[in-house]
Amino acid sequence: MYAELRDTAAELAGLLWREHTVYRERGGGVVIRGEHVGRWISLAPTGGKDQARVRAGRLLDGGTTAPARSEAVVDLSAGTGELAAVCRRLLADVTAAEAAPEPAGAARRPGRRARASRPAKPARGRHTGLGSWVVLLCVAGVVGLWVYSNFGTH
């Protein structure tokens, strides 16, 4: 299955991007990286005959890959042209998801509820707060009492 995925990925990469890198991933699939567009496509076996799971995502700064934003199961016997169309749709989904970022606290996985988000606190300067002043005054008072009790009555 890997040899078939590798051949399909090589043809697909030529259709999608003029500059690309094709390599094998740990799980037995094949990854196509388009550095110039900041995207990646992964083809992995599904266990079914002539089927593959296609996932798409973006490349992060430093060359690492972000988790897949969209995926689909495709029939490899349909042809490279149809597979390229599916990949273009997945890449469009990735681009759309990047253009509209998730709101703060939104669920990252389907079926999970989003947590209520709190408004961000306004940034404060490096000023000493009221609690710090109270602690400083208490420490000064204790030191003053100690000095008075040891040296003030003589």
GROMACS .gro file of N, CA, C and O in nm, residues 16-91:
model
  304
   16LEU      N    1  -0.056   1.978  -0.771
   16LEU     CA    2  -0.092   2.081  -0.675
   16LEU      C    3   0.007   2.196  -0.669
   16LEU      O    4  -0.031   2.313  -0.670
   17TRP      N    5   0.137   2.164  -0.660
   17TRP     CA    6   0.237   2.267  -0.637
   17TRP      C    7   0.358   2.243  -0.726
   17TRP      O    8   0.401   2.131  -0.746
   18ARG      N    9   0.417   2.350  -0.772
   18ARG     CA   10   0.537   2.336  -0.855
   18ARG      C   11   0.659   2.306  -0.767
   18ARG      O   12   0.753   2.243  -0.813
   19GLU      N   13   0.659   2.353  -0.643
   19GLU     CA   14   0.767   2.324  -0.548
   19GLU      C   15   0.708   2.241  -0.435
   19GLU      O   16   0.614   2.284  -0.369
   20HIS      N   17   0.762   2.124  -0.412
   20HIS     CA   18   0.707   2.037  -0.309
   20HIS      C   19   0.813   1.938  -0.262
   20HIS      O   20   0.915   1.918  -0.327
   21THR      N   21   0.786   1.879  -0.146
   21THR     CA   22   0.868   1.772  -0.090
   21THR      C   23   0.775   1.658  -0.052
   21THR      O   24   0.671   1.681   0.011
   22VAL      N   25   0.808   1.537  -0.092
   22VAL     CA   26   0.728   1.419  -0.058
   22VAL      C   27   0.813   1.331   0.031
   22VAL      O   28   0.927   1.299  -0.002
   23TYR      N   29   0.758   1.292   0.146
   23TYR     CA   30   0.831   1.202   0.236
   23TYR      C   31   0.735   1.111   0.311
   23TYR      O   32   0.615   1.137   0.316
   24ARG      N   33   0.790   1.007   0.370
   24ARG     CA   34   0.710   0.909   0.443
   24ARG      C   35   0.696   0.954   0.588
   24ARG      O   36   0.791   1.000   0.649
   25GLU      N   37   0.576   0.938   0.642
   25GLU     CA   38   0.555   0.972   0.782
   25GLU      C   39   0.559   0.845   0.866
   25GLU      O   40   0.558   0.733   0.814
   26ARG      N   41   0.566   0.859   0.996
   26ARG     CA   42   0.581   0.744   1.086
   26ARG      C   43   0.469   0.642   1.076
   26ARG      O   44   0.492   0.525   1.089
   27GLY      N   45   0.348   0.687   1.053
   27GLY     CA   46   0.233   0.596   1.052
   27GLY      C   47   0.217   0.516   0.925
   27GLY      O   48   0.121   0.441   0.910
   28GLY      N   49   0.310   0.530   0.831
   28GLY     CA   50   0.301   0.455   0.706
   28GLY      C   51   0.240   0.532   0.592
   28GLY      O   52   0.227   0.480   0.482
   29GLY      N   53   0.206   0.655   0.615
   29GLY     CA   54   0.148   0.738   0.510
   29GLY      C   55   0.255   0.820   0.440
   29GLY      O   56   0.375   0.803   0.463
   30VAL      N   57   0.210   0.911   0.356
   30VAL     CA   58   0.299   0.997   0.278
   30VAL      C   59   0.255   1.142   0.299
   30VAL      O   60   0.135   1.171   0.301
   31VAL      N   61   0.353   1.231   0.314
   31VAL     CA   62   0.324   1.373   0.334
   31VAL      C   63   0.380   1.451   0.216
   31VAL      O   64   0.492   1.426   0.171
   32ILE      N   65   0.302   1.547   0.167
   32ILE     CA   66   0.345   1.639   0.063
   32ILE      C   67   0.350   1.777   0.128
   32ILE      O   68   0.249   1.825   0.178
   33ARG      N   69   0.467   1.838   0.127
   33ARG     CA   70   0.485   1.971   0.186
   33ARG      C   71   0.502   2.074   0.075
   33ARG      O   72   0.585   2.057  -0.013
   34GLY      N   73   0.425   2.178   0.082
   34GLY     CA   74   0.440   2.292  -0.008
   34GLY      C   75   0.492   2.409   0.073
   34GLY      O   76   0.413   2.487   0.127
   35GLU      N   77   0.624   2.419   0.085
   35GLU     CA   78   0.685   2.524   0.168
   35GLU      C   79   0.645   2.663   0.122
   35GLU      O   80   0.620   2.751   0.204
   36HIS      N   81   0.639   2.684  -0.008
   36HIS     CA   82   0.611   2.818  -0.060
   36HIS      C   83   0.469   2.864  -0.034
   36HIS      O   84   0.440   2.983  -0.036
   37VAL      N   85   0.377   2.770  -0.008
   37VAL     CA   86   0.240   2.807   0.024
   37VAL      C   87   0.207   2.786   0.171
   37VAL      O   88   0.099   2.823   0.216
   38GLY      N   89   0.301   2.726   0.245
   38GLY     CA   90   0.280   2.706   0.389
   38GLY      C   91   0.173   2.603   0.421
   38GLY      O   92   0.104   2.615   0.522
   39ARG      N   93   0.159   2.500   0.338
   39ARG     CA   94   0.055   2.398   0.358
   39ARG      C   95   0.116   2.259   0.343
   39ARG      O   96   0.221   2.240   0.283
   40TRP      N   97   0.045   2.159   0.397
   40TRP     CA   98   0.084   2.020   0.379
   40TRP      C   99  -0.039   1.935   0.355
   40TRP      O  100  -0.150   1.972   0.394
   41ILE      N  101  -0.017   1.822   0.287
   41ILE     CA  102  -0.123   1.723   0.259
   41ILE      C  103  -0.066   1.588   0.302
   41ILE      O  104   0.051   1.559   0.277
   42SER      N  105  -0.149   1.507   0.364
   42SER     CA  106  -0.107   1.375   0.407
   42SER      C  107  -0.200   1.270   0.348
   42SER      O  108  -0.323   1.288   0.349
   43LEU      N  109  -0.143   1.163   0.295
   43LEU     CA  110  -0.221   1.047   0.246
   43LEU      C  111  -0.184   0.929   0.335
   43LEU      O  112  -0.066   0.895   0.346
   44ALA      N  113  -0.283   0.867   0.395
   44ALA     CA  114  -0.258   0.754   0.485
   44ALA      C  115  -0.354   0.641   0.453
   44ALA      O  116  -0.469   0.665   0.415
   45PRO      N  117  -0.309   0.515   0.468
   45PRO     CA  118  -0.400   0.403   0.443
   45PRO      C  119  -0.511   0.399   0.546
   45PRO      O  120  -0.493   0.438   0.661
   46THR      N  121  -0.629   0.354   0.503
   46THR     CA  122  -0.744   0.346   0.593
   46THR      C  123  -0.778   0.204   0.634
   46THR      O  124  -0.859   0.183   0.722
   47GLY      N  125  -0.721   0.108   0.569
   47GLY     CA  126  -0.757  -0.031   0.594
   47GLY      C  127  -0.851  -0.084   0.488
   47GLY      O  128  -0.864  -0.204   0.469
   48GLY      N  129  -0.918   0.004   0.417
   48GLY     CA  130  -1.006  -0.036   0.308
   48GLY      C  131  -0.928  -0.047   0.178
   48GLY      O  132  -0.823   0.015   0.161
   49LYS      N  133  -0.978  -0.128   0.088
   49LYS     CA  134  -0.908  -0.147  -0.040
   49LYS      C  135  -0.920  -0.022  -0.125
   49LYS      O  136  -1.029   0.032  -0.145
   50ASP      N  137  -0.809   0.026  -0.176
   50ASP     CA  138  -0.801   0.143  -0.263
   50ASP      C  139  -0.861   0.269  -0.201
   50ASP      O  140  -0.919   0.352  -0.271
   51GLN      N  141  -0.848   0.283  -0.071
   51GLN     CA  142  -0.894   0.404  -0.005
   51GLN      C  143  -0.780   0.463   0.076
   51GLN      O  144  -0.692   0.392   0.124
   52ALA      N  145  -0.783   0.594   0.090
   52ALA     CA  146  -0.683   0.663   0.170
   52ALA      C  147  -0.750   0.778   0.244
   52ALA      O  148  -0.848   0.836   0.197
   53ARG      N  149  -0.695   0.808   0.359
   53ARG     CA  150  -0.740   0.923   0.436
   53ARG      C  151  -0.650   1.040   0.397
   53ARG      O  152  -0.528   1.033   0.409
   54VAL      N  153  -0.711   1.147   0.351
   54VAL     CA  154  -0.637   1.266   0.310
   54VAL      C  155  -0.663   1.374   0.415
   54VAL      O  156  -0.777   1.402   0.449
   55ARG      N  157  -0.554   1.429   0.466
   55ARG     CA  158  -0.563   1.537   0.565
   55ARG      C  159  -0.484   1.656   0.513
   55ARG      O  160  -0.387   1.639   0.440
   56ALA      N  161  -0.526   1.775   0.552
   56ALA     CA  162  -0.458   1.897   0.510
   56ALA      C  163  -0.439   1.988   0.630
   56ALA      O  164  -0.524   1.992   0.720
   57GLY      N  165  -0.329   2.060   0.630
   57GLY     CA  166  -0.300   2.154   0.739
   57GLY      C  167  -0.201   2.258   0.692
   57GLY      O  168  -0.163   2.263   0.575
   58ARG      N  169  -0.159   2.341   0.785
   58ARG     CA  170  -0.065   2.446   0.749
   58ARG      C  171   0.069   2.421   0.816
   58ARG      O  172   0.078   2.346   0.913
   59LEU      N  173   0.170   2.484   0.763
   59LEU     CA  174   0.305   2.477   0.819
   59LEU      C  175   0.324   2.596   0.912
   59LEU      O  176   0.288   2.708   0.880
   60LEU      N  177   0.382   2.570   1.027
   60LEU     CA  178   0.408   2.676   1.124
   60LEU      C  179   0.547   2.734   1.101
   60LEU      O  180   0.627   2.679   1.026
   61ASP      N  181   0.574   2.844   1.167
   61ASP     CA  182   0.708   2.902   1.161
   61ASP      C  183   0.808   2.800   1.213
   61ASP      O  184   0.782   2.731   1.311
   62GLY      N  185   0.920   2.789   1.151
   62GLY     CA  186   1.020   2.692   1.190
   62GLY      C  187   1.006   2.560   1.117
   62GLY      O  188   1.085   2.468   1.137
   63GLY      N  189   0.903   2.545   1.035
   63GLY     CA  190   0.888   2.425   0.953
   63GLY      C  191   0.807   2.314   1.016
   63GLY      O  192   0.788   2.210   0.954
   64THR      N  193   0.758   2.329   1.139
   64THR     CA  194   0.676   2.225   1.198
   64THR      C  195   0.535   2.230   1.140
   64THR      O  196   0.493   2.331   1.084
   65THR      N  197   0.462   2.121   1.154
   65THR     CA  198   0.328   2.115   1.098
   65THR      C  199   0.224   2.135   1.207
   65THR      O  200   0.236   2.083   1.316
   66ALA      N  201   0.124   2.212   1.176
   66ALA     CA  202   0.010   2.230   1.266
   66ALA      C  203  -0.082   2.109   1.250
   66ALA      O  204  -0.078   2.040   1.148
   67PRO      N  205  -0.164   2.081   1.349
   67PRO     CA  206  -0.259   1.970   1.335
   67PRO      C  207  -0.350   1.991   1.214
   67PRO      O  208  -0.375   2.104   1.172
   68ALA      N  209  -0.399   1.881   1.161
   68ALA     CA  210  -0.484   1.886   1.042
   68ALA      C  211  -0.610   1.966   1.071
   68ALA      O  212  -0.671   1.953   1.175
   69ARG      N  213  -0.646   2.051   0.976
   69ARG     CA  214  -0.767   2.130   0.986
   69ARG      C  215  -0.885   2.065   0.918
   69ARG      O  216  -0.999   2.092   0.950
   70SER      N  217  -0.859   1.981   0.819
   70SER     CA  218  -0.969   1.913   0.749
   70SER      C  219  -0.918   1.780   0.695
   70SER      O  220  -0.798   1.762   0.673
   71GLU      N  221  -1.010   1.688   0.678
   71GLU     CA  222  -0.973   1.556   0.626
   71GLU      C  223  -1.091   1.492   0.554
   71GLU      O  224  -1.205   1.532   0.574
   72ALA      N  225  -1.057   1.393   0.472
   72ALA     CA  226  -1.159   1.321   0.396
   72ALA      C  227  -1.103   1.183   0.360
   72ALA      O  228  -0.982   1.164   0.356
   73VAL      N  229  -1.192   1.089   0.335
   73VAL     CA  230  -1.153   0.957   0.285
   73VAL      C  231  -1.184   0.956   0.136
   73VAL      O  232  -1.295   0.991   0.095
   74VAL      N  233  -1.084   0.917   0.057
   74VAL     CA  234  -1.100   0.919  -0.088
   74VAL      C  235  -1.074   0.781  -0.146
   74VAL      O  236  -1.004   0.699  -0.086
   75ASP      N  237  -1.132   0.757  -0.263
   75ASP     CA  238  -1.111   0.633  -0.336
   75ASP      C  239  -0.995   0.656  -0.432
   75ASP      O  240  -1.003   0.742  -0.520
   76LEU      N  241  -0.886   0.582  -0.416
   76LEU     CA  242  -0.767   0.602  -0.499
   76LEU      C  243  -0.788   0.559  -0.644
   76LEU      O  244  -0.717   0.603  -0.733
   77SER      N  245  -0.887   0.472  -0.667
   77SER     CA  246  -0.910   0.426  -0.804
   77SER      C  247  -0.981   0.531  -0.889
   77SER      O  248  -0.993   0.516  -1.010
   78ALA      N  249  -1.028   0.640  -0.827
   78ALA     CA  250  -1.100   0.744  -0.901
   78ALA      C  251  -1.008   0.825  -0.992
   78ALA      O  252  -1.055   0.887  -1.085
   79GLY      N  253  -0.880   0.828  -0.962
   79GLY     CA  254  -0.787   0.901  -1.047
   79GLY      C  255  -0.725   1.020  -0.976
   79GLY      O  256  -0.779   1.072  -0.878
   80THR      N  257  -0.611   1.061  -1.030
   80THR     CA  258  -0.535   1.168  -0.967
   80THR      C  259  -0.606   1.303  -0.980
   80THR      O  260  -0.599   1.386  -0.890
   81GLY      N  261  -0.676   1.325  -1.090
   81GLY     CA  262  -0.748   1.451  -1.109
   81GLY      C  263  -0.855   1.473  -1.004
   81GLY      O  264  -0.869   1.583  -0.949
   82GLU      N  265  -0.932   1.369  -0.977
   82GLU     CA  266  -1.037   1.380  -0.875
   82GLU      C  267  -0.976   1.394  -0.736
   82GLU      O  268  -1.025   1.470  -0.652
   83LEU      N  269  -0.867   1.324  -0.710
   83LEU     CA  270  -0.796   1.334  -0.582
   83LEU      C  271  -0.742   1.477  -0.564
   83LEU      O  272  -0.750   1.534  -0.455
   84ALA      N  273  -0.690   1.536  -0.672
   84ALA     CA  274  -0.641   1.673  -0.665
   84ALA      C  275  -0.754   1.771  -0.633
   84ALA      O  276  -0.735   1.867  -0.558
   85ALA      N  277  -0.873   1.747  -0.688
   85ALA     CA  278  -0.988   1.833  -0.659
   85ALA      C  279  -1.026   1.826  -0.511
   85ALA      O  280  -1.055   1.928  -0.449
   86VAL      N  281  -1.022   1.704  -0.455
   86VAL     CA  282  -1.052   1.687  -0.312
   86VAL      C  283  -0.947   1.760  -0.229
   86VAL      O  284  -0.979   1.830  -0.131
   87CYS      N  285  -0.821   1.747  -0.268
   87CYS     CA  286  -0.712   1.812  -0.194
   87CYS      C  287  -0.725   1.964  -0.201
   87CYS      O  288  -0.702   2.033  -0.101
   88ARG      N  289  -0.763   2.017  -0.315
   88ARG     CA  290  -0.781   2.162  -0.328
   88ARG      C  291  -0.894   2.212  -0.239
   88ARG      O  292  -0.886   2.320  -0.180
   89ARG      N  293  -1.001   2.131  -0.228
   89ARG     CA  294  -1.112   2.168  -0.140
   89ARG      C  295  -1.066   2.169   0.005
   89ARG      O  296  -1.095   2.261   0.082
   90LEU      N  297  -0.986   2.066   0.045
   90LEU     CA  298  -0.935   2.061   0.182
   90LEU      C  299  -0.840   2.178   0.210
   90LEU      O  300  -0.844   2.237   0.318
   91LEU      N  301  -0.757   2.211   0.113
   91LEU     CA  302  -0.666   2.325   0.131
   91LEU      C  303  -0.743   2.456   0.141
   91LEU      O  304  -0.704   2.546   0.216
   0.00000   0.00000   0.00000
